PDB file of C-alpha atoms and ligand atoms in Angstrom:
ATOM      1  CA  MET A   1      68.610   5.213   9.296  1.00  0.00           C
ATOM      2  CA  GLN A   2      65.009   4.981  10.420  1.00  0.00           C
ATOM      3  CA  TYR A   3      62.637   2.157   9.564  1.00  0.00           C
ATOM      4  CA  SER A   4      58.915   2.802   9.859  1.00  0.00           C
ATOM      5  CA  ILE A   5      55.572   1.348   8.841  1.00  0.00           C
ATOM      6  CA  LYS A   6      52.389   3.209   7.974  1.00  0.00           C
ATOM      7  CA  CYS A   7      48.974   1.909   7.073  1.00  0.00           C
ATOM      8  CA  SER A   8      47.562   3.621   4.015  1.00  0.00           C
ATOM      9  CA  LYS A   9      45.165   5.905   5.892  1.00  0.00           C
ATOM     10  CA  ASP A  10      48.129   7.460   7.743  1.00  0.00           C
ATOM     11  CA  LEU A  11      50.142   8.320   4.632  1.00  0.00           C
ATOM     12  CA  SER A  12      50.766  12.010   4.046  1.00  0.00           C
ATOM     13  CA  ASN A  13      50.215  13.587   0.645  1.00  0.00           C
ATOM     14  CA  ASN A  14      53.989  13.847   0.279  1.00  0.00           C
ATOM     15  CA  ASP A  15      54.405  10.124   1.033  1.00  0.00           C
ATOM     16  CA  ILE A  16      51.860   9.270  -1.650  1.00  0.00           C
ATOM     17  CA  GLU A  17      53.449  11.580  -4.186  1.00  0.00           C
ATOM     18  CA  LEU A  18      56.855   9.986  -3.619  1.00  0.00           C
ATOM     19  CA  ILE A  19      55.470   6.426  -3.733  1.00  0.00           C
ATOM     20  CA  LEU A  20      53.723   7.061  -7.061  1.00  0.00           C
ATOM     21  CA  LYS A  21      56.780   8.779  -8.518  1.00  0.00           C
ATOM     22  CA  SER A  22      59.036   5.923  -7.427  1.00  0.00           C
ATOM     23  CA  TRP A  23      56.787   3.143  -8.702  1.00  0.00           C
ATOM     24  CA  GLU A  24      56.517   4.744 -12.149  1.00  0.00           C
ATOM     25  CA  ILE A  25      53.246   2.957 -12.949  1.00  0.00           C
ATOM     26  CA  GLU A  26      51.632   5.167 -15.547  1.00  0.00           C
ATOM     27  CA  ASP A  27      48.022   4.219 -14.792  1.00  0.00           C
ATOM     28  CA  TRP A  28      48.446   5.194 -11.148  1.00  0.00           C
ATOM     29  CA  LEU A  29      50.317   8.489 -11.556  1.00  0.00           C
ATOM     30  CA  ASP A  30      47.107  10.517 -11.490  1.00  0.00           C
ATOM     31  CA  LEU A  31      45.646   8.917  -8.370  1.00  0.00           C
ATOM     32  CA  ASP A  32      44.771  11.556  -5.798  1.00  0.00           C
ATOM     33  CA  SER A  33      45.440  10.872  -2.128  1.00  0.00           C
ATOM     34  CA  SER A  34      41.979   9.653  -1.228  1.00  0.00           C
ATOM     35  CA  SER A  35      41.766   7.317  -4.252  1.00  0.00           C
ATOM     36  CA  PHE A  36      45.228   6.003  -3.415  1.00  0.00           C
ATOM     37  CA  LYS A  37      44.217   5.305   0.188  1.00  0.00           C
ATOM     38  CA  MET A  38      41.072   3.541  -0.949  1.00  0.00           C
ATOM     39  CA  LYS A  39      42.900   1.473  -3.567  1.00  0.00           C
ATOM     40  CA  PHE A  40      45.485   0.352  -1.036  1.00  0.00           C
ATOM     41  CA  GLU A  41      43.308   0.191   2.071  1.00  0.00           C
ATOM     42  CA  ASN A  42      44.455  -3.393   2.718  1.00  0.00           C
ATOM     43  CA  SER A  43      48.139  -2.547   2.433  1.00  0.00           C
ATOM     44  CA  GLU A  44      50.789  -1.150   4.681  1.00  0.00           C
ATOM     45  CA  PHE A  45      53.863   0.764   3.604  1.00  0.00           C
ATOM     46  CA  HIS A  46      57.375   0.162   4.889  1.00  0.00           C
ATOM     47  CA  PHE A  47      59.842   3.022   4.689  1.00  0.00           C
ATOM     48  CA  LEU A  48      63.543   3.502   5.181  1.00  0.00           C
ATOM     49  CA  LYS A  49      64.521   7.087   5.893  1.00  0.00           C
ATOM     50  CA  LYS A  50      67.880   8.767   6.065  1.00  0.00           C
ATOM     51  CA  ASP A  51      68.060  12.290   7.489  1.00  0.00           C
ATOM     52  CA  ASP A  52      64.245  12.355   7.332  1.00  0.00           C
ATOM     53  CA  ARG A  53      64.224  11.594   3.605  1.00  0.00           C
ATOM     54  CA  ILE A  54      62.671   8.380   2.293  1.00  0.00           C
ATOM     55  CA  VAL A  55      65.415   6.429   0.523  1.00  0.00           C
ATOM     56  CA  SER A  56      63.649   3.107   0.007  1.00  0.00           C
ATOM     57  CA  LEU A  57      60.078   1.843   0.329  1.00  0.00           C
ATOM     58  CA  ALA A  58      57.860  -1.181  -0.200  1.00  0.00           C
ATOM     59  CA  ARG A  59      54.253  -2.271   0.159  1.00  0.00           C
ATOM     60  CA  ILE A  60      52.810  -5.250   1.979  1.00  0.00           C
ATOM     61  CA  ASN A  61      49.554  -6.250   0.333  1.00  0.00           C
ATOM     62  CA  PHE A  62      47.160  -8.108   2.625  1.00  0.00           C
ATOM     63  CA  ASP A  63      44.626  -8.548  -0.143  1.00  0.00           C
ATOM     64  CA  PHE A  64      46.304 -11.491  -1.816  1.00  0.00           C
ATOM     65  CA  LYS A  65      44.866 -14.988  -2.204  1.00  0.00           C
ATOM     66  CA  LEU A  66      45.920 -17.967  -4.262  1.00  0.00           C
ATOM     67  CA  GLU A  67      43.764 -20.945  -5.138  1.00  0.00           C
ATOM     68  CA  ILE A  68      45.907 -24.067  -5.397  1.00  0.00           C
ATOM     69  CA  GLN A  69      44.297 -27.452  -6.020  1.00  0.00           C
ATOM     70  CA  GLU A  70      40.922 -25.994  -5.025  1.00  0.00           C
ATOM     71  CA  ASN A  71      42.227 -24.723  -1.681  1.00  0.00           C
ATOM     72  CA  LEU A  72      42.366 -21.035  -0.874  1.00  0.00           C
ATOM     73  CA  HIS A  73      45.626 -19.733   0.609  1.00  0.00           C
ATOM     74  CA  SER A  74      45.964 -16.228   2.018  1.00  0.00           C
ATOM     75  CA  PHE A  75      49.380 -14.644   2.010  1.00  0.00           C
ATOM     76  CA  ALA A  76      50.738 -11.195   2.550  1.00  0.00           C
ATOM     77  CA  GLU A  77      52.535 -10.076  -0.587  1.00  0.00           C
ATOM     78  CA  LEU A  78      55.715  -8.038  -0.622  1.00  0.00           C
ATOM     79  CA  VAL A  79      55.427  -5.755  -3.620  1.00  0.00           C
ATOM     80  CA  GLY A  80      56.669  -2.417  -4.924  1.00  0.00           C
ATOM     81  CA  LEU A  81      60.123  -2.511  -3.358  1.00  0.00           C
ATOM     82  CA  VAL A  82      61.943   0.485  -4.750  1.00  0.00           C
ATOM     83  CA  SER A  83      64.912   2.580  -3.735  1.00  0.00           C
ATOM     84  CA  VAL A  84      64.777   6.307  -4.362  1.00  0.00           C
ATOM     85  CA  GLU A  85      68.574   6.288  -4.426  1.00  0.00           C
ATOM     86  CA  LYS A  86      69.793   3.064  -5.939  1.00  0.00           C
ATOM     87  CA  THR A  87      72.845   0.853  -5.291  1.00  0.00           C
ATOM     88  CA  LYS A  88      73.635   2.432  -1.940  1.00  0.00           C
ATOM     89  CA  GLY A  89      72.509  -0.582   0.068  1.00  0.00           C
ATOM     90  CA  TYR A  90      69.156   0.949   1.027  1.00  0.00           C
ATOM     91  CA  GLY A  91      67.076  -1.744  -0.706  1.00  0.00           C
ATOM     92  CA  SER A  92      68.954  -4.499   1.117  1.00  0.00           C
ATOM     93  CA  PHE A  93      68.693  -2.684   4.449  1.00  0.00           C
ATOM     94  CA  LEU A  94      64.940  -2.221   4.099  1.00  0.00           C
ATOM     95  CA  LEU A  95      64.438  -5.803   2.928  1.00  0.00           C
ATOM     96  CA  ASN A  96      66.216  -7.179   6.002  1.00  0.00           C
ATOM     97  CA  LYS A  97      64.218  -4.936   8.335  1.00  0.00           C
ATOM     98  CA  MET A  98      60.998  -6.093   6.683  1.00  0.00           C
ATOM     99  CA  VAL A  99      61.867  -9.783   6.928  1.00  0.00           C
ATOM    100  CA  THR A 100      62.606  -9.400  10.660  1.00  0.00           C
ATOM    101  CA  ASN A 101      59.401  -7.439  11.204  1.00  0.00           C
ATOM    102  CA  LEU A 102      57.184  -9.891   9.302  1.00  0.00           C
ATOM    103  CA  LYS A 103      58.752 -12.836  11.142  1.00  0.00           C
ATOM    104  CA  GLU A 104      58.179 -11.166  14.507  1.00  0.00           C
ATOM    105  CA  ARG A 105      54.550 -10.569  13.608  1.00  0.00           C
ATOM    106  CA  GLU A 106      54.227 -14.109  12.192  1.00  0.00           C
ATOM    107  CA  ILE A 107      52.823 -12.835   8.909  1.00  0.00           C
ATOM    108  CA  ASP A 108      52.982 -15.469   6.169  1.00  0.00           C
ATOM    109  CA  THR A 109      54.533 -13.459   3.336  1.00  0.00           C
ATOM    110  CA  ILE A 110      55.712 -14.163  -0.187  1.00  0.00           C
ATOM    111  CA  GLY A 111      56.907 -12.005  -3.044  1.00  0.00           C
ATOM    112  CA  PHE A 112      57.750 -12.319  -6.706  1.00  0.00           C
ATOM    113  CA  CYS A 113      60.606 -11.261  -8.897  1.00  0.00           C
ATOM    114  CA  LYS A 114      61.850 -11.283 -12.422  1.00  0.00           C
ATOM    115  CA  LEU A 115      65.013 -13.106 -13.345  1.00  0.00           C
ATOM    116  CA  GLU A 116      67.172  -9.998 -13.551  1.00  0.00           C
ATOM    117  CA  LEU A 117      66.365  -8.995  -9.968  1.00  0.00           C
ATOM    118  CA  ARG A 118      67.379 -12.309  -8.406  1.00  0.00           C
ATOM    119  CA  PRO A 119      70.765 -10.964  -7.236  1.00  0.00           C
ATOM    120  CA  ILE A 120      69.325  -8.578  -4.672  1.00  0.00           C
ATOM    121  CA  TYR A 121      67.343 -11.386  -3.034  1.00  0.00           C
ATOM    122  CA  GLU A 122      70.180 -13.912  -3.282  1.00  0.00           C
ATOM    123  CA  ARG A 123      72.563 -11.421  -1.746  1.00  0.00           C
ATOM    124  CA  ASN A 124      70.156 -10.979   1.158  1.00  0.00           C
ATOM    125  CA  ASP A 125      69.625 -14.726   1.754  1.00  0.00           C
ATOM    126  CA  ILE A 126      65.977 -14.746   0.734  1.00  0.00           C
ATOM    127  CA  GLN A 127      64.913 -18.246  -0.287  1.00  0.00           C
ATOM    128  CA  ILE A 128      63.915 -18.249  -3.950  1.00  0.00           C
ATOM    129  CA  LEU A 129      61.630 -20.772  -5.617  1.00  0.00           C
ATOM    130  CA  TYR A 130      63.298 -20.499  -8.994  1.00  0.00           C
ATOM    131  CA  GLY A 131      61.006 -20.559 -12.005  1.00  0.00           C
ATOM    132  CA  LYS A 132      57.828 -20.971  -9.929  1.00  0.00           C
ATOM    133  CA  GLY A 133      56.443 -17.452 -10.460  1.00  0.00           C
ATOM    134  CA  ILE A 134      55.321 -18.258 -13.983  1.00  0.00           C
ATOM    135  CA  PHE A 135      52.800 -20.776 -12.635  1.00  0.00           C
ATOM    136  CA  ILE A 136      50.678 -18.042 -11.059  1.00  0.00           C
ATOM    137  CA  THR A 137      47.767 -17.349 -13.367  1.00  0.00           C
ATOM    138  CA  GLU A 138      44.863 -14.926 -13.410  1.00  0.00           C
ATOM    139  CA  PHE A 139      41.561 -14.698 -15.287  1.00  0.00           C
ATOM    140  CA  ASP A 140      41.346 -11.210 -16.681  1.00  0.00           C
ATOM    141  CA  ASN A 141      39.388  -9.775 -19.624  1.00  0.00           C
ATOM    142  CA  ASN A 142      37.993 -13.219 -20.420  1.00  0.00           C
ATOM    143  CA  LYS A 143      41.347 -14.913 -20.731  1.00  0.00           C
ATOM    144  CA  TRP A 144      43.966 -16.625 -18.591  1.00  0.00           C
ATOM    145  CA  ILE A 145      47.102 -14.572 -18.158  1.00  0.00           C
ATOM    146  CA  ASP A 146      50.240 -16.084 -16.652  1.00  0.00           C
ATOM    147  CA  SER A 147      52.387 -13.948 -14.382  1.00  0.00           C
ATOM    148  CA  ASP A 148      55.461 -12.388 -15.938  1.00  0.00           C
ATOM    149  CA  ASP A 149      57.472 -12.857 -12.744  1.00  0.00           C
ATOM    150  CA  ASP A 150      59.951 -15.732 -12.886  1.00  0.00           C
ATOM    151  CA  ASP A 151      60.403 -16.581  -9.230  1.00  0.00           C
ATOM    152  CA  ILE A 152      58.548 -16.802  -5.928  1.00  0.00           C
ATOM    153  CA  LEU A 153      60.302 -15.243  -2.935  1.00  0.00           C
ATOM    154  CA  ILE A 154      59.970 -16.837   0.475  1.00  0.00           C
ATOM    155  CA  ILE A 155      59.894 -13.826   2.784  1.00  0.00           C
ATOM    156  CA  ASN A 156      58.340 -15.539   5.821  1.00  0.00           C
ATOM    157  CA  THR A 157      56.458 -18.674   4.902  1.00  0.00           C
ATOM    158  CA  SER A 158      55.598 -21.921   6.708  1.00  0.00           C
ATOM    159  CA  GLU A 159      57.266 -25.145   5.529  1.00  0.00           C
ATOM    160  CA  GLU A 160      53.827 -26.429   4.573  1.00  0.00           C
ATOM    161  CA  ASN A 161      53.175 -23.459   2.306  1.00  0.00           C
ATOM    162  CA  ILE A 162      56.699 -23.580   0.855  1.00  0.00           C
ATOM    163  CA  ASN A 163      56.023 -27.205  -0.165  1.00  0.00           C
ATOM    164  CA  ILE A 164      52.696 -26.243  -1.713  1.00  0.00           C
ATOM    165  CA  LEU A 165      54.331 -23.440  -3.733  1.00  0.00           C
ATOM    166  CA  GLN A 166      57.220 -25.702  -4.675  1.00  0.00           C
ATOM    167  CA  SER A 167      54.726 -28.178  -6.159  1.00  0.00           C
ATOM    168  CA  LEU A 168      53.441 -25.657  -8.729  1.00  0.00           C
ATOM    169  CA  ASN A 169      53.980 -26.597 -12.364  1.00  0.00           C
ATOM    170  CA  GLU A 170      52.289 -26.407 -15.770  1.00  0.00           C
ATOM    171  CA  GLN A 171      49.605 -28.903 -14.666  1.00  0.00           C
ATOM    172  CA  ASN A 172      49.221 -27.423 -11.188  1.00  0.00           C
ATOM    173  CA  LYS A 173      48.959 -23.664 -11.429  1.00  0.00           C
ATOM    174  CA  ALA A 174      48.035 -21.217  -8.662  1.00  0.00           C
ATOM    175  CA  ILE A 175      45.080 -19.029  -9.504  1.00  0.00           C
ATOM    176  CA  LEU A 176      45.219 -15.442  -8.309  1.00  0.00           C
ATOM    177  CA  VAL A 177      41.804 -14.829  -6.730  1.00  0.00           C
TER     178      VAL A 177
HETATM  179  C1  LIG B   1      65.793  -3.492  -6.867  1.00  0.00           C
HETATM  180  C2  LIG B   1      66.084  -2.274  -6.019  1.00  0.00           C
HETATM  181  C3  LIG B   1      64.915  -2.047  -5.058  1.00  0.00           C
HETATM  182  C4  LIG B   1      67.345  -2.547  -5.225  1.00  0.00           C
HETATM  183  O1  LIG B   1      67.551  -1.488  -4.332  1.00  0.00           O
HETATM  184  P1  LIG B   1      69.003  -0.869  -4.098  1.00  0.00           P
HETATM  185  O2  LIG B   1      68.882   0.084  -2.955  1.00  0.00           O
HETATM  186  O3  LIG B   1      69.538  -0.342  -5.363  1.00  0.00           O
HETATM  187  O4  LIG B   1      69.779  -2.208  -3.696  1.00  0.00           O
HETATM  188  P2  LIG B   1      71.142  -2.389  -2.935  1.00  0.00           P
HETATM  189  O5  LIG B   1      71.998  -1.165  -3.066  1.00  0.00           O
HETATM  190  O6  LIG B   1      70.829  -2.858  -1.567  1.00  0.00           O
HETATM  191  O7  LIG B   1      71.763  -3.549  -3.804  1.00  0.00           O
HETATM  192  C5  LIG B   1      71.902  -4.849  -3.355  1.00  0.00           C
HETATM  193  C6  LIG B   1      72.228  -5.800  -4.501  1.00  0.00           C
HETATM  194  O8  LIG B   1      71.122  -5.922  -5.354  1.00  0.00           O
HETATM  195  C7  LIG B   1      71.540  -6.131  -6.680  1.00  0.00           C
HETATM  196  N1  LIG B   1      70.829  -5.138  -7.468  1.00  0.00           N
HETATM  197  C8  LIG B   1      70.442  -3.916  -7.093  1.00  0.00           C
HETATM  198  N2  LIG B   1      69.738  -3.331  -8.061  1.00  0.00           N
HETATM  199  C9  LIG B   1      69.704  -4.192  -9.095  1.00  0.00           C
HETATM  200  C10 LIG B   1      69.146  -4.159 -10.380  1.00  0.00           C
HETATM  201  N3  LIG B   1      68.441  -3.087 -10.821  1.00  0.00           N
HETATM  202  N4  LIG B   1      69.291  -5.231 -11.174  1.00  0.00           N
HETATM  203  C11 LIG B   1      70.004  -6.311 -10.737  1.00  0.00           C
HETATM  204  N5  LIG B   1      70.549  -6.393  -9.533  1.00  0.00           N
HETATM  205  C12 LIG B   1      70.406  -5.351  -8.719  1.00  0.00           C
HETATM  206  C13 LIG B   1      73.014  -6.047  -6.714  1.00  0.00           C
HETATM  207  O9  LIG B   1      73.471  -7.393  -6.713  1.00  0.00           O
HETATM  208  C14 LIG B   1      73.377  -5.395  -5.403  1.00  0.00           C
HETATM  209  O10 LIG B   1      74.540  -5.973  -4.955  1.00  0.00           O
HETATM  210  P3  LIG B   1      75.957  -5.187  -5.039  1.00  0.00           P
HETATM  211  O11 LIG B   1      75.808  -3.999  -4.139  1.00  0.00           O
HETATM  212  O12 LIG B   1      76.904  -6.208  -4.553  1.00  0.00           O
HETATM  213  O13 LIG B   1      76.129  -4.820  -6.470  1.00  0.00           O
HETATM  214  C15 LIG B   1      66.352  -1.004  -6.902  1.00  0.00           C
HETATM  215  O14 LIG B   1      67.278  -1.326  -7.908  1.00  0.00           O
HETATM  216  C16 LIG B   1      65.100  -0.446  -7.549  1.00  0.00           C
HETATM  217  O15 LIG B   1      64.467   0.426  -6.986  1.00  0.00           O
HETATM  218  N6  LIG B   1      64.734  -0.944  -8.752  1.00  0.00           N
HETATM  219  C17 LIG B   1      63.541  -0.536  -9.465  1.00  0.00           C
HETATM  220  C18 LIG B   1      62.299  -1.184  -8.898  1.00  0.00           C
HETATM  221  C19 LIG B   1      62.351  -2.688  -8.909  1.00  0.00           C
HETATM  222  O16 LIG B   1      62.704  -3.293  -9.900  1.00  0.00           O
HETATM  223  N7  LIG B   1      62.004  -3.298  -7.769  1.00  0.00           N
HETATM  224  C20 LIG B   1      62.078  -4.738  -7.538  1.00  0.00           C
HETATM  225  C21 LIG B   1      60.765  -5.394  -7.580  1.00  0.00           C
HETATM  226  S1  LIG B   1      60.952  -7.189  -7.424  1.00  0.00           S
END
């Protein structure tokens, strides 16, 4: 198995095609390579390959800021984890490689997940702030929209930031900037 990282400008057309197909986000399916690279210019892509075929992938988004109690916090965000071939252990393998890599590079990283996907993170010993994802909110189209993710995932996060995220509640929401 090979683990590799590419910044968006180094992605091949085939990489982009596979990423878009795997993510299954309708609005993005028609993105051409240059639009994709521009849209994700502040992201890097982590791949797991087997026999030169990508079997699992994820994105680290460096364009992610939360305002909490009037303070701005920058995190890297783990997003778009998807296995091309599911339930073969590839997602777990990639996740562990990514955690090690982000720790080595001292990149403060969080992620989010819905209730039904907790098991994959629990199984891989990722600390979960249960029920805290719903306190992330965003102002979009003239209204506040709460996140539909249930939990916050502690991928590599300082104790100080874990405590700040742990303190989120209905009266103390994090605003996605
Ligand atoms: C979530 C996902 C990336 C997991 O990848 P994977 O390669 O299938 O995962 P693994 O084979 O390493 O599975 C590890 C554990 O995760 C759990 N798991 C995997 N897929 C799951 C799913 N769809 N729902 C609930 N639990 C799941 C299982 O507990 C599994 O443990 P087991 O092998 O003891 O049954 C994959 O199912 C996927 O691509 N899903 C669609 C995209 C998605 O929802 N991404 C998550 C964003 S938070």
